[in-house]
Coordinates of C-alpha atoms in Angstrom, one line a residue:
Chain A
M28 CA -265.5 129.5 -44.7
F29 CA -262.2 130.1 -43.1
F30 CA -263.0 127.6 -40.4
L31 CA -263.7 125.0 -43.0
R32 CA -260.5 125.6 -44.9
F33 CA -258.6 125.4 -41.7
A34 CA -260.3 122.2 -40.7
C35 CA -259.6 120.5 -44.1
R36 CA -256.0 121.5 -44.1
H37 CA -255.6 120.1 -40.6
F38 CA -257.3 116.9 -41.7
D39 CA -254.9 116.5 -44.6
T40 CA -251.7 117.1 -42.7
S41 CA -252.7 114.7 -40.0
T42 CA -253.5 112.0 -42.5
S43 CA -250.2 112.3 -44.3
Q44 CA -248.4 112.4 -41.1
S45 CA -250.0 109.2 -39.8
I46 CA -249.5 107.4 -43.1
S47 CA -245.9 108.4 -43.3
Y48 CA -245.4 107.1 -39.8
V49 CA -247.0 103.7 -40.3
V50 CA -245.8 102.9 -43.8
P51 CA -242.7 105.0 -44.5
G52 CA -241.8 105.4 -48.2
R53 CA -245.2 104.5 -49.6
R54 CA -246.6 107.9 -49.4
R55 CA -245.8 108.7 -53.0
N56 CA -247.3 105.6 -54.7
S57 CA -250.7 105.4 -52.9
L58 CA -253.2 108.2 -52.8
P59 CA -254.3 109.3 -49.4
A60 CA -257.5 107.2 -49.6
A61 CA -260.5 108.9 -48.1
T62 CA -261.3 106.3 -45.4
G63 CA -263.6 108.5 -43.4
F64 CA -266.4 111.0 -44.0
T65 CA -265.7 114.5 -44.9
L66 CA -266.8 117.3 -42.6
V67 CA -269.4 118.4 -45.0
E68 CA -271.0 115.0 -45.3
L69 CA -271.1 114.8 -41.5
L70 CA -272.7 118.3 -41.4
V71 CA -275.3 117.4 -43.9
V72 CA -276.2 114.2 -42.0
I73 CA -276.4 116.2 -38.7
A74 CA -278.6 118.8 -40.4
I75 CA -281.0 116.2 -41.7
I76 CA -281.2 114.6 -38.3
G77 CA -281.8 118.0 -36.8
V78 CA -284.6 118.8 -39.2
L79 CA -286.2 115.4 -38.5
I80 CA -286.1 116.0 -34.8
G81 CA -287.5 119.5 -35.3
L82 CA -290.4 118.0 -37.2
L83 CA -291.0 115.3 -34.6
L84 CA -290.8 117.2 -31.3
P85 CA -294.0 119.2 -31.7
A86 CA -295.8 116.0 -32.7
V87 CA -294.5 114.4 -29.5
Q88 CA -295.8 117.3 -27.4
Q89 CA -299.2 117.1 -29.1
A90 CA -299.4 113.4 -28.4
R91 CA -298.6 114.2 -24.7
E92 CA -301.4 116.8 -24.6
A93 CA -303.8 114.4 -26.4
A94 CA -303.0 111.8 -23.7
R95 CA -303.7 114.2 -21.0
R96 CA -306.9 115.3 -22.5
M97 CA -307.9 111.7 -22.8
Q98 CA -307.2 111.2 -19.1
C99 CA -309.2 114.3 -18.4
V100 CA -312.2 112.9 -20.3
N101 CA -311.8 109.6 -18.4
N102 CA -311.9 111.5 -15.1
M103 CA -315.2 113.0 -16.2
K104 CA -316.5 109.7 -17.2
Q105 CA -315.8 108.3 -13.8
I106 CA -317.7 111.2 -12.3
G107 CA -320.6 110.3 -14.5
L108 CA -320.5 106.7 -13.3
A109 CA -320.4 108.0 -9.8
V110 CA -323.4 110.2 -10.4
H111 CA -325.3 107.2 -11.7
S112 CA -324.2 105.0 -8.9
F113 CA -325.5 107.6 -6.5
H114 CA -328.8 107.7 -8.3
D115 CA -329.1 103.9 -8.1
T116 CA -328.4 104.0 -4.4
F117 CA -330.5 106.9 -3.3
N118 CA -333.1 107.0 -6.1
G119 CA -332.2 110.6 -6.9
L120 CA -329.5 112.7 -8.5
P121 CA -326.7 113.8 -6.2
P122 CA -327.1 117.4 -5.0
A123 CA -324.9 120.2 -6.2
T124 CA -324.6 121.0 -2.6
T125 CA -326.4 119.9 0.6
G126 CA -327.2 123.5 1.5
N127 CA -325.9 127.0 2.0
T128 CA -323.4 125.9 4.5
G129 CA -323.2 122.3 3.3
V130 CA -320.7 120.1 1.5
T131 CA -320.7 119.9 -2.3
L132 CA -321.3 117.3 -4.9
W133 CA -317.6 116.5 -4.8
A134 CA -317.8 115.3 -1.2
V135 CA -321.1 113.5 -1.7
L136 CA -319.7 111.5 -4.6
M137 CA -316.7 110.2 -2.7
P138 CA -317.8 106.7 -2.0
Y139 CA -318.3 106.2 -5.7
M140 CA -314.9 107.6 -6.6
E141 CA -313.1 104.9 -4.5
Q142 CA -312.9 107.3 -1.5
G143 CA -315.1 105.4 0.8
N144 CA -312.5 105.5 3.6
V145 CA -312.5 109.3 3.6
Y146 CA -316.3 109.5 3.3
G147 CA -316.6 107.1 6.3
Q148 CA -314.8 109.7 8.5
L149 CA -317.2 112.5 7.5
D150 CA -320.4 113.8 8.9
I151 CA -322.0 114.4 5.6
E152 CA -324.9 116.5 7.1
A153 CA -322.5 119.0 8.5
P154 CA -320.6 121.7 6.7
G155 CA -317.2 120.9 5.2
G156 CA -315.4 123.7 6.9
V157 CA -315.4 126.3 9.6
D158 CA -315.8 130.1 9.3
A159 CA -317.7 132.9 10.9
C160 CA -321.0 131.4 9.7
T161 CA -320.5 127.8 10.7
N162 CA -319.8 128.3 14.4
A163 CA -321.9 127.2 17.3
S164 CA -323.9 130.5 17.5
H165 CA -325.1 130.1 13.9
I166 CA -325.6 126.3 13.3
G167 CA -325.5 124.8 16.8
A168 CA -322.7 123.3 18.8
S169 CA -322.9 119.7 17.6
A170 CA -323.0 120.7 13.9
A171 CA -320.1 123.2 14.4
A172 CA -318.0 120.4 16.0
A173 CA -318.8 118.1 13.2
A174 CA -317.9 120.8 10.7
S175 CA -314.5 121.2 12.4
A176 CA -313.9 117.4 12.3
N177 CA -314.9 117.3 8.6
Y178 CA -312.5 120.1 7.8
S179 CA -309.6 118.4 9.3
V180 CA -310.3 115.3 7.2
L181 CA -311.2 117.1 3.9
R182 CA -308.4 119.5 3.8
N183 CA -306.0 116.6 3.3
T184 CA -308.1 114.8 0.7
V185 CA -306.8 115.6 -2.8
I186 CA -308.5 113.3 -5.3
G187 CA -306.6 112.9 -8.6
G188 CA -309.9 112.1 -10.4
Y189 CA -311.1 115.7 -9.7
L190 CA -308.0 117.2 -11.4
C191 CA -307.4 117.7 -15.1
P192 CA -303.8 116.6 -16.0
S193 CA -303.6 119.2 -18.7
R194 CA -303.7 121.8 -15.9
R195 CA -302.0 120.3 -12.9
S196 CA -301.0 117.0 -11.3
A197 CA -302.3 115.6 -8.1
A198 CA -299.2 116.9 -6.3
E199 CA -300.5 120.4 -7.1
G200 CA -304.0 119.6 -5.9
K201 CA -304.0 122.2 -3.1
N202 CA -304.3 126.0 -3.4
S203 CA -302.4 128.8 -1.7
K204 CA -304.7 128.3 1.4
G205 CA -303.6 124.7 1.6
V206 CA -307.0 123.2 0.8
P207 CA -307.9 120.8 -2.0
V208 CA -309.1 122.2 -5.4
G209 CA -310.8 120.7 -8.4
D210 CA -310.8 121.3 -12.1
Y211 CA -314.4 120.3 -12.8
A212 CA -317.5 122.4 -12.3
I213 CA -321.1 121.6 -11.7
V214 CA -323.0 123.1 -14.6
I215 CA -325.3 125.9 -13.4
A216 CA -328.1 127.1 -15.7
G217 CA -330.1 129.3 -13.4
T218 CA -330.3 133.1 -13.7
E219 CA -328.1 133.6 -10.7
K220 CA -324.5 132.9 -11.2
W221 CA -323.8 132.8 -7.6
Q222 CA -325.7 131.4 -4.6
F223 CA -327.0 128.5 -6.6
W224 CA -328.1 126.9 -3.3
K225 CA -330.8 129.5 -3.1
N226 CA -334.3 129.4 -4.6
P227 CA -334.1 126.0 -6.3
S228 CA -337.2 126.6 -8.4
S229 CA -335.2 129.2 -10.4
Q230 CA -332.4 126.7 -11.1
L231 CA -332.7 125.1 -14.5
Q232 CA -329.7 122.8 -14.3
A233 CA -329.9 119.0 -13.6
L234 CA -328.0 119.1 -10.3
R235 CA -329.7 121.3 -7.8
V236 CA -329.4 121.9 -4.0
A237 CA -330.5 119.0 -1.8
Q238 CA -333.9 118.9 -0.1
T239 CA -334.6 118.9 3.6
S240 CA -338.0 118.6 5.3
D241 CA -338.0 122.2 6.5
D242 CA -335.8 123.9 3.8
K243 CA -333.5 125.2 6.5
N244 CA -330.6 124.4 4.2
L245 CA -331.7 127.2 1.9
I246 CA -331.5 130.0 4.5
A247 CA -328.9 132.6 4.0
I248 CA -326.7 132.5 7.1
S249 CA -324.8 135.7 7.2
N250 CA -321.7 136.8 9.1
S251 CA -323.7 139.1 11.3
P252 CA -324.3 138.1 14.9
V253 CA -327.5 136.1 15.4
T254 CA -329.6 135.6 18.5
D255 CA -330.6 132.0 18.0
A256 CA -328.9 129.3 15.9
I257 CA -330.4 127.6 12.9
D258 CA -329.7 124.2 14.3
N259 CA -327.9 121.8 11.9
P260 CA -329.4 123.4 8.8
N261 CA -328.5 120.6 6.4
G262 CA -329.6 117.7 8.7
G263 CA -331.5 115.0 7.0
W264 CA -330.9 116.1 3.5
R265 CA -332.0 113.9 0.6
P266 CA -331.8 114.2 -3.2
R267 CA -334.2 116.8 -4.6
D268 CA -334.5 115.4 -8.1
T269 CA -334.4 112.2 -10.1
L270 CA -333.3 111.6 -13.6
A271 CA -337.0 111.9 -14.5
R272 CA -336.8 115.7 -14.1
I273 CA -334.4 115.8 -17.1
T274 CA -337.2 116.0 -19.7
D275 CA -334.8 117.5 -22.3
G276 CA -333.2 114.1 -22.4
T277 CA -330.2 112.9 -20.5
S278 CA -328.1 113.0 -23.7
N279 CA -328.9 116.6 -24.2
T280 CA -328.2 117.9 -20.7
M281 CA -324.8 118.7 -19.3
I282 CA -324.2 118.1 -15.6
V283 CA -320.5 118.7 -15.2
G284 CA -318.0 120.7 -17.2
E285 CA -314.4 121.9 -17.0
K286 CA -314.0 124.9 -14.7
H287 CA -312.3 127.9 -16.2
I288 CA -309.3 129.2 -14.3
T289 CA -307.6 132.3 -15.7
A290 CA -303.9 131.7 -16.4
G291 CA -301.7 133.1 -13.7
F292 CA -304.4 132.5 -11.1
L293 CA -304.0 128.7 -10.9
G294 CA -303.9 127.6 -7.3
L295 CA -304.4 131.1 -6.0
C296 CA -307.2 131.6 -3.4
C297 CA -308.9 133.7 -2.4
R298 CA -310.0 137.3 -2.5
A299 CA -312.8 139.2 -0.9
D300 CA -313.9 140.8 -4.1
R301 CA -314.6 138.7 -7.2
G302 CA -311.3 138.9 -9.1
P303 CA -310.2 135.9 -11.1
N304 CA -308.3 134.4 -8.2
G305 CA -311.5 133.6 -6.5
S306 CA -312.2 130.6 -8.6
D307 CA -309.6 128.1 -7.4
G308 CA -310.9 127.6 -4.0
Y309 CA -312.1 124.8 -1.7
L310 CA -313.5 121.8 -3.5
Y311 CA -315.7 120.3 -0.9
W312 CA -317.5 123.1 0.8
N313 CA -320.1 125.4 -0.6
R314 CA -320.0 128.6 1.3
S315 CA -320.0 132.1 -0.1
N316 CA -317.9 133.1 2.8
G317 CA -315.6 130.1 2.8
P318 CA -312.0 130.5 3.5
G319 CA -312.0 134.0 2.0
G320 CA -313.8 133.7 -1.3
Y321 CA -317.0 132.8 -3.1
G322 CA -318.1 129.2 -2.9
E323 CA -319.9 128.9 -6.2
Y324 CA -316.9 129.8 -8.3
W325 CA -314.9 127.1 -6.6
V326 CA -317.2 124.2 -7.5
A327 CA -319.6 125.3 -10.3
G328 CA -319.9 127.4 -13.4
S329 CA -322.8 129.1 -15.2
V330 CA -323.5 128.4 -18.8
N331 CA -324.8 132.0 -19.2
Y332 CA -321.4 133.4 -19.6
G333 CA -320.0 131.3 -22.4
L334 CA -316.9 129.2 -22.7
A335 CA -313.4 130.5 -22.1
R336 CA -311.5 130.2 -25.3
S337 CA -308.0 130.0 -23.8
P338 CA -306.3 130.3 -20.4
N339 CA -306.0 134.1 -21.0
E340 CA -309.8 134.6 -20.9
G341 CA -310.9 136.9 -18.2
V342 CA -307.5 138.6 -17.4
G343 CA -308.3 141.8 -15.7
L344 CA -312.0 141.1 -15.3
S345 CA -314.3 140.2 -12.5
V346 CA -315.4 136.6 -12.4
N347 CA -318.9 138.0 -12.6
S348 CA -318.4 139.2 -16.2
S349 CA -316.1 136.5 -17.6
P350 CA -316.7 132.8 -18.4
A351 CA -316.8 130.3 -15.6
L352 CA -316.5 127.2 -17.8
G353 CA -313.6 126.4 -20.0
S354 CA -310.6 124.2 -20.3
W355 CA -306.9 124.6 -21.0
H356 CA -307.2 122.1 -23.9
P357 CA -306.8 123.9 -27.2
G358 CA -310.0 124.7 -29.0
A359 CA -312.4 122.5 -27.0
C360 CA -314.0 122.0 -23.5
N361 CA -315.3 118.7 -22.3
F362 CA -318.7 118.2 -20.8
L363 CA -320.2 115.3 -18.9
F364 CA -323.8 114.7 -19.9
A365 CA -326.5 113.3 -17.7
D366 CA -326.4 110.0 -19.7
G367 CA -322.8 109.5 -18.6
S368 CA -321.2 110.4 -21.9
V369 CA -318.5 113.0 -22.2
Q370 CA -318.4 115.2 -25.3
A371 CA -316.2 118.1 -26.3
L372 CA -317.7 121.4 -27.3
A373 CA -315.9 123.8 -29.5
V374 CA -314.9 126.9 -27.5
N375 CA -316.8 129.2 -29.9
V376 CA -320.1 127.3 -29.5
N377 CA -323.2 129.5 -29.8
S378 CA -324.3 130.8 -26.5
N379 CA -327.9 129.7 -27.0
V380 CA -326.8 126.2 -27.6
L381 CA -324.7 126.2 -24.5
I382 CA -327.6 127.6 -22.4
S383 CA -330.0 125.0 -23.8
L384 CA -327.6 122.2 -23.1
G385 CA -327.3 123.4 -19.5
G386 CA -331.0 123.4 -18.8
A387 CA -332.6 120.1 -17.7
N388 CA -336.2 120.8 -18.4
E389 CA -336.6 124.2 -20.0
G390 CA -337.9 122.7 -23.2
N391 CA -335.1 123.8 -25.6
V392 CA -333.8 120.5 -26.8
V393 CA -330.5 120.7 -28.5
S394 CA -328.7 117.5 -29.7
L395 CA -325.0 117.5 -30.4
P396 CA -324.2 116.0 -33.8
Chain B
M8 CA -254.4 120.7 -54.7
K9 CA -254.9 121.5 -51.1
S10 CA -256.2 124.9 -51.9
I11 CA -258.9 123.7 -54.4
Y12 CA -260.6 121.1 -52.2
P13 CA -261.8 123.5 -49.6
M14 CA -263.1 125.8 -52.2
Q15 CA -265.2 123.0 -53.7
H16 CA -266.5 122.2 -50.3
S17 CA -267.5 125.7 -49.5
S18 CA -269.2 126.2 -52.8
F19 CA -271.1 123.0 -52.3
L20 CA -272.1 124.2 -48.8
K21 CA -273.1 127.6 -50.2
S22 CA -275.4 126.1 -52.8
A23 CA -276.8 123.7 -50.2
L24 CA -277.5 126.6 -47.9
R25 CA -279.1 128.5 -50.7
M26 CA -281.4 125.6 -51.5
F27 CA -282.3 125.2 -47.8
A28 CA -283.1 128.9 -47.5
L29 CA -285.3 128.7 -50.6
A30 CA -287.1 125.7 -49.3
S31 CA -287.8 127.2 -45.9
L32 CA -289.0 130.3 -47.6
L33 CA -291.4 128.3 -49.7
A34 CA -292.6 126.3 -46.7
C35 CA -293.2 129.5 -44.8
A36 CA -295.1 131.1 -47.7
A37 CA -297.3 128.0 -47.9
G38 CA -297.8 127.6 -44.1
C39 CA -298.0 131.1 -42.8
G40 CA -299.6 132.9 -45.7
G41 CA -303.0 131.2 -45.3
S42 CA -304.2 133.2 -42.3
S43 CA -307.4 135.1 -43.0
M44 CA -308.2 136.4 -39.5
H45 CA -308.7 140.1 -39.1
P46 CA -308.4 141.9 -35.8
V47 CA -311.5 143.6 -34.4
I48 CA -311.2 146.0 -31.5
G49 CA -313.5 148.6 -30.4
H50 CA -315.3 150.5 -27.7
V51 CA -318.9 150.5 -26.3
H52 CA -320.4 153.6 -24.8
F53 CA -323.7 155.2 -24.1
T54 CA -325.0 158.1 -26.0
D55 CA -323.7 160.4 -23.2
G56 CA -320.2 159.0 -23.8
S57 CA -319.9 157.0 -20.6
P58 CA -318.5 153.4 -21.2
L59 CA -320.5 150.2 -20.9
K60 CA -318.5 148.5 -18.3
T61 CA -319.4 144.9 -18.7
G62 CA -320.9 142.4 -21.1
R63 CA -320.0 140.6 -24.2
V64 CA -319.9 141.9 -27.8
M65 CA -321.1 139.0 -30.1
L66 CA -320.3 138.8 -33.8
D67 CA -322.4 136.2 -35.7
G68 CA -322.2 135.3 -39.3
G69 CA -319.4 136.3 -41.6
D70 CA -318.1 134.4 -44.7
A71 CA -317.3 131.3 -42.5
N72 CA -320.6 131.6 -40.5
T73 CA -318.8 131.6 -37.2
S74 CA -319.6 133.0 -33.8
S75 CA -317.0 135.2 -32.3
W76 CA -317.1 137.5 -29.3
G77 CA -315.1 139.8 -27.0
L78 CA -315.5 140.6 -23.4
I79 CA -316.1 144.2 -22.5
H80 CA -313.6 145.6 -20.1
P81 CA -314.4 148.2 -17.4
D82 CA -313.3 151.0 -19.7
G83 CA -315.7 149.9 -22.4
S84 CA -313.1 148.5 -24.7
F85 CA -313.3 145.1 -26.3
Q86 CA -311.2 142.8 -28.5
V87 CA -313.0 140.1 -30.5
G88 CA -311.6 136.6 -30.9
T89 CA -312.9 133.4 -32.4
L90 CA -310.8 130.5 -31.1
D91 CA -308.7 132.6 -28.7
V92 CA -309.2 135.8 -26.9
D93 CA -307.4 138.0 -29.5
D94 CA -307.1 136.1 -32.8
G95 CA -309.7 138.2 -34.6
V96 CA -312.4 137.0 -36.9
P97 CA -312.7 135.7 -40.5
A98 CA -313.7 138.2 -43.2
G99 CA -317.3 138.9 -43.8
V100 CA -320.3 140.8 -42.7
Y101 CA -321.4 140.2 -39.1
R102 CA -324.5 140.7 -37.1
V103 CA -323.5 142.3 -33.9
Y104 CA -325.2 142.3 -30.6
I105 CA -324.4 142.5 -26.9
E106 CA -324.9 139.9 -24.2
N107 CA -324.7 139.9 -20.4
A108 CA -324.7 143.6 -20.0
M109 CA -325.9 143.2 -16.5
S110 CA -324.8 145.3 -13.5
L111 CA -322.1 143.8 -11.3
P112 CA -322.1 143.8 -7.5
P113 CA -319.6 146.3 -6.2
D114 CA -316.4 145.0 -4.7
N115 CA -316.7 143.8 -1.1
W116 CA -320.4 143.2 -1.5
G117 CA -320.1 140.1 0.6
D118 CA -322.7 137.3 0.3
R119 CA -325.8 139.5 0.5
D120 CA -328.4 139.3 -2.1
F121 CA -327.7 141.0 -5.4
T122 CA -330.1 141.4 -8.2
P123 CA -328.3 142.3 -11.4
K124 CA -330.0 145.0 -13.5
L125 CA -330.0 145.3 -17.3
L126 CA -327.7 148.1 -18.4
I127 CA -328.7 148.6 -22.0
H128 CA -331.8 148.7 -24.1
P129 CA -333.0 145.1 -24.7
K130 CA -332.9 145.6 -28.5
F131 CA -329.1 145.6 -28.5
M132 CA -329.3 142.0 -27.2
D133 CA -331.2 140.8 -30.2
P134 CA -329.1 140.2 -33.4
E135 CA -332.1 141.0 -35.5
Q136 CA -333.0 144.3 -33.9
S137 CA -329.7 145.7 -32.7
G138 CA -329.1 147.5 -36.0
L139 CA -325.4 146.9 -35.6
S140 CA -323.3 145.2 -38.2
F141 CA -319.5 145.0 -38.9
E142 CA -317.9 144.4 -42.2
V143 CA -314.5 142.9 -41.7
P144 CA -312.0 143.9 -42.9
G145 CA -312.9 147.3 -44.1
K146 CA -312.0 149.5 -41.2
S147 CA -308.6 150.2 -39.6
T148 CA -309.8 152.3 -36.8
P149 CA -311.5 150.8 -33.6
W150 CA -315.2 150.2 -33.9
E151 CA -317.5 152.4 -31.9
I152 CA -320.7 151.0 -30.6
V153 CA -323.2 153.4 -29.2
V154 CA -325.9 151.9 -27.0
E155 CA -328.9 153.3 -25.3
K156 CA -329.9 153.0 -21.7
P157 CA -332.9 150.7 -21.0
P158 CA -336.3 152.4 -21.3
K159 CA -337.7 153.7 -18.1
S160 CA -340.4 151.4 -16.9
R161 CA -343.7 153.1 -16.5

């Protein structure tokens, strides 16, 4: 109040001074006409503008998130097209992984994601990386050399289409170990949440492990010293299933979803036990003993543990007891279905519905409205 | 003359401020007063008092026929949310059951085989047989769920 009074007085004196200076002697006859706006009028206008901006800004932010979600859906749609292109080329669904030590779906789909140049440099039958289990004494010298060559190519291959813009940009597509990460997860509906390459007959989801003539790709290769190598375990792999296996209907079966990453653990990898920072690992390589983590959590997620409702889901819990699927979009998580469509599921979807949608041929047919 | 103008301005400002405050109060009453979510927290333990260390407490039903759940922490505690991890549930009577109460591999288990075991009696996993129900709101203290160990096979 004092400030206002002071301001008005100041205004008056300055006006009278300026008038008396320009037209001396007329001060008494003409009123000091209010040629400008008063301070209060200006304040009111500024306040109105402020309120309008305050109303508008959240709407702008929501529009930006809606655009990012749309781009995220589009990425999944492209993955769906890639899966169908693969099916047309090889007469079978792309594998979730080529084997225990093999590369994942995300490397197999590269030629159909406009990454043919990278794919051309790979030996797709070899592992995607090197560790204690993919050296010459375990998988043979030539496969180990090919794995090493694959790793040097793949570790620099960040694909924007595998990242959800609501979560991160392509510039942030590598984790703390310096290897590419992804935001989408292969839907797993088997009873096992980890080691989904093992025992394919127990796996109910659409995308299963690849097939080889001798099933060497299903053998658990452990860290321990071995006497004789399982030579090139994923050599000669081919698709295990066709779309015909999806008897629940391709529109009722999810194949890829959004991977849940607990807030605060984004881009962090990896830990020997199964804390939440195990899930943002290496995108192209399925290996339980990958660069210090657990391969399945990097590339896949089980429907048996529900959907994460917010980025805070799973704080303080093992990844074995918290949801593996979930998005950072508010209230919904997008899923790619086997028919190529992408649909959003509410985060509080009934767990039986989620499990039924994950299974390809278990007989529980659930249609989304 | 000069002393009157500022007074008029300030009284105008005062009334404008008062109107604004009233309007914002009304807007807040309309916007924030509609929340009908009630917090549900609790603890799951066995009859001997030891906590159930993992799993998911499911709440189905209620007035809005929703499905809410809360993850069980290693100390047996849980907090139920519907659209977020801690936003509570709408009012109503809920069927309560427990999912995924399977044993976890110990830390540093490595990539060896692990076969999870069921930790609770299977009846607690069935909403029709669990015998558990929550009426929300109606309780200010944390909920206590007492579960039984699975029956010994043979």
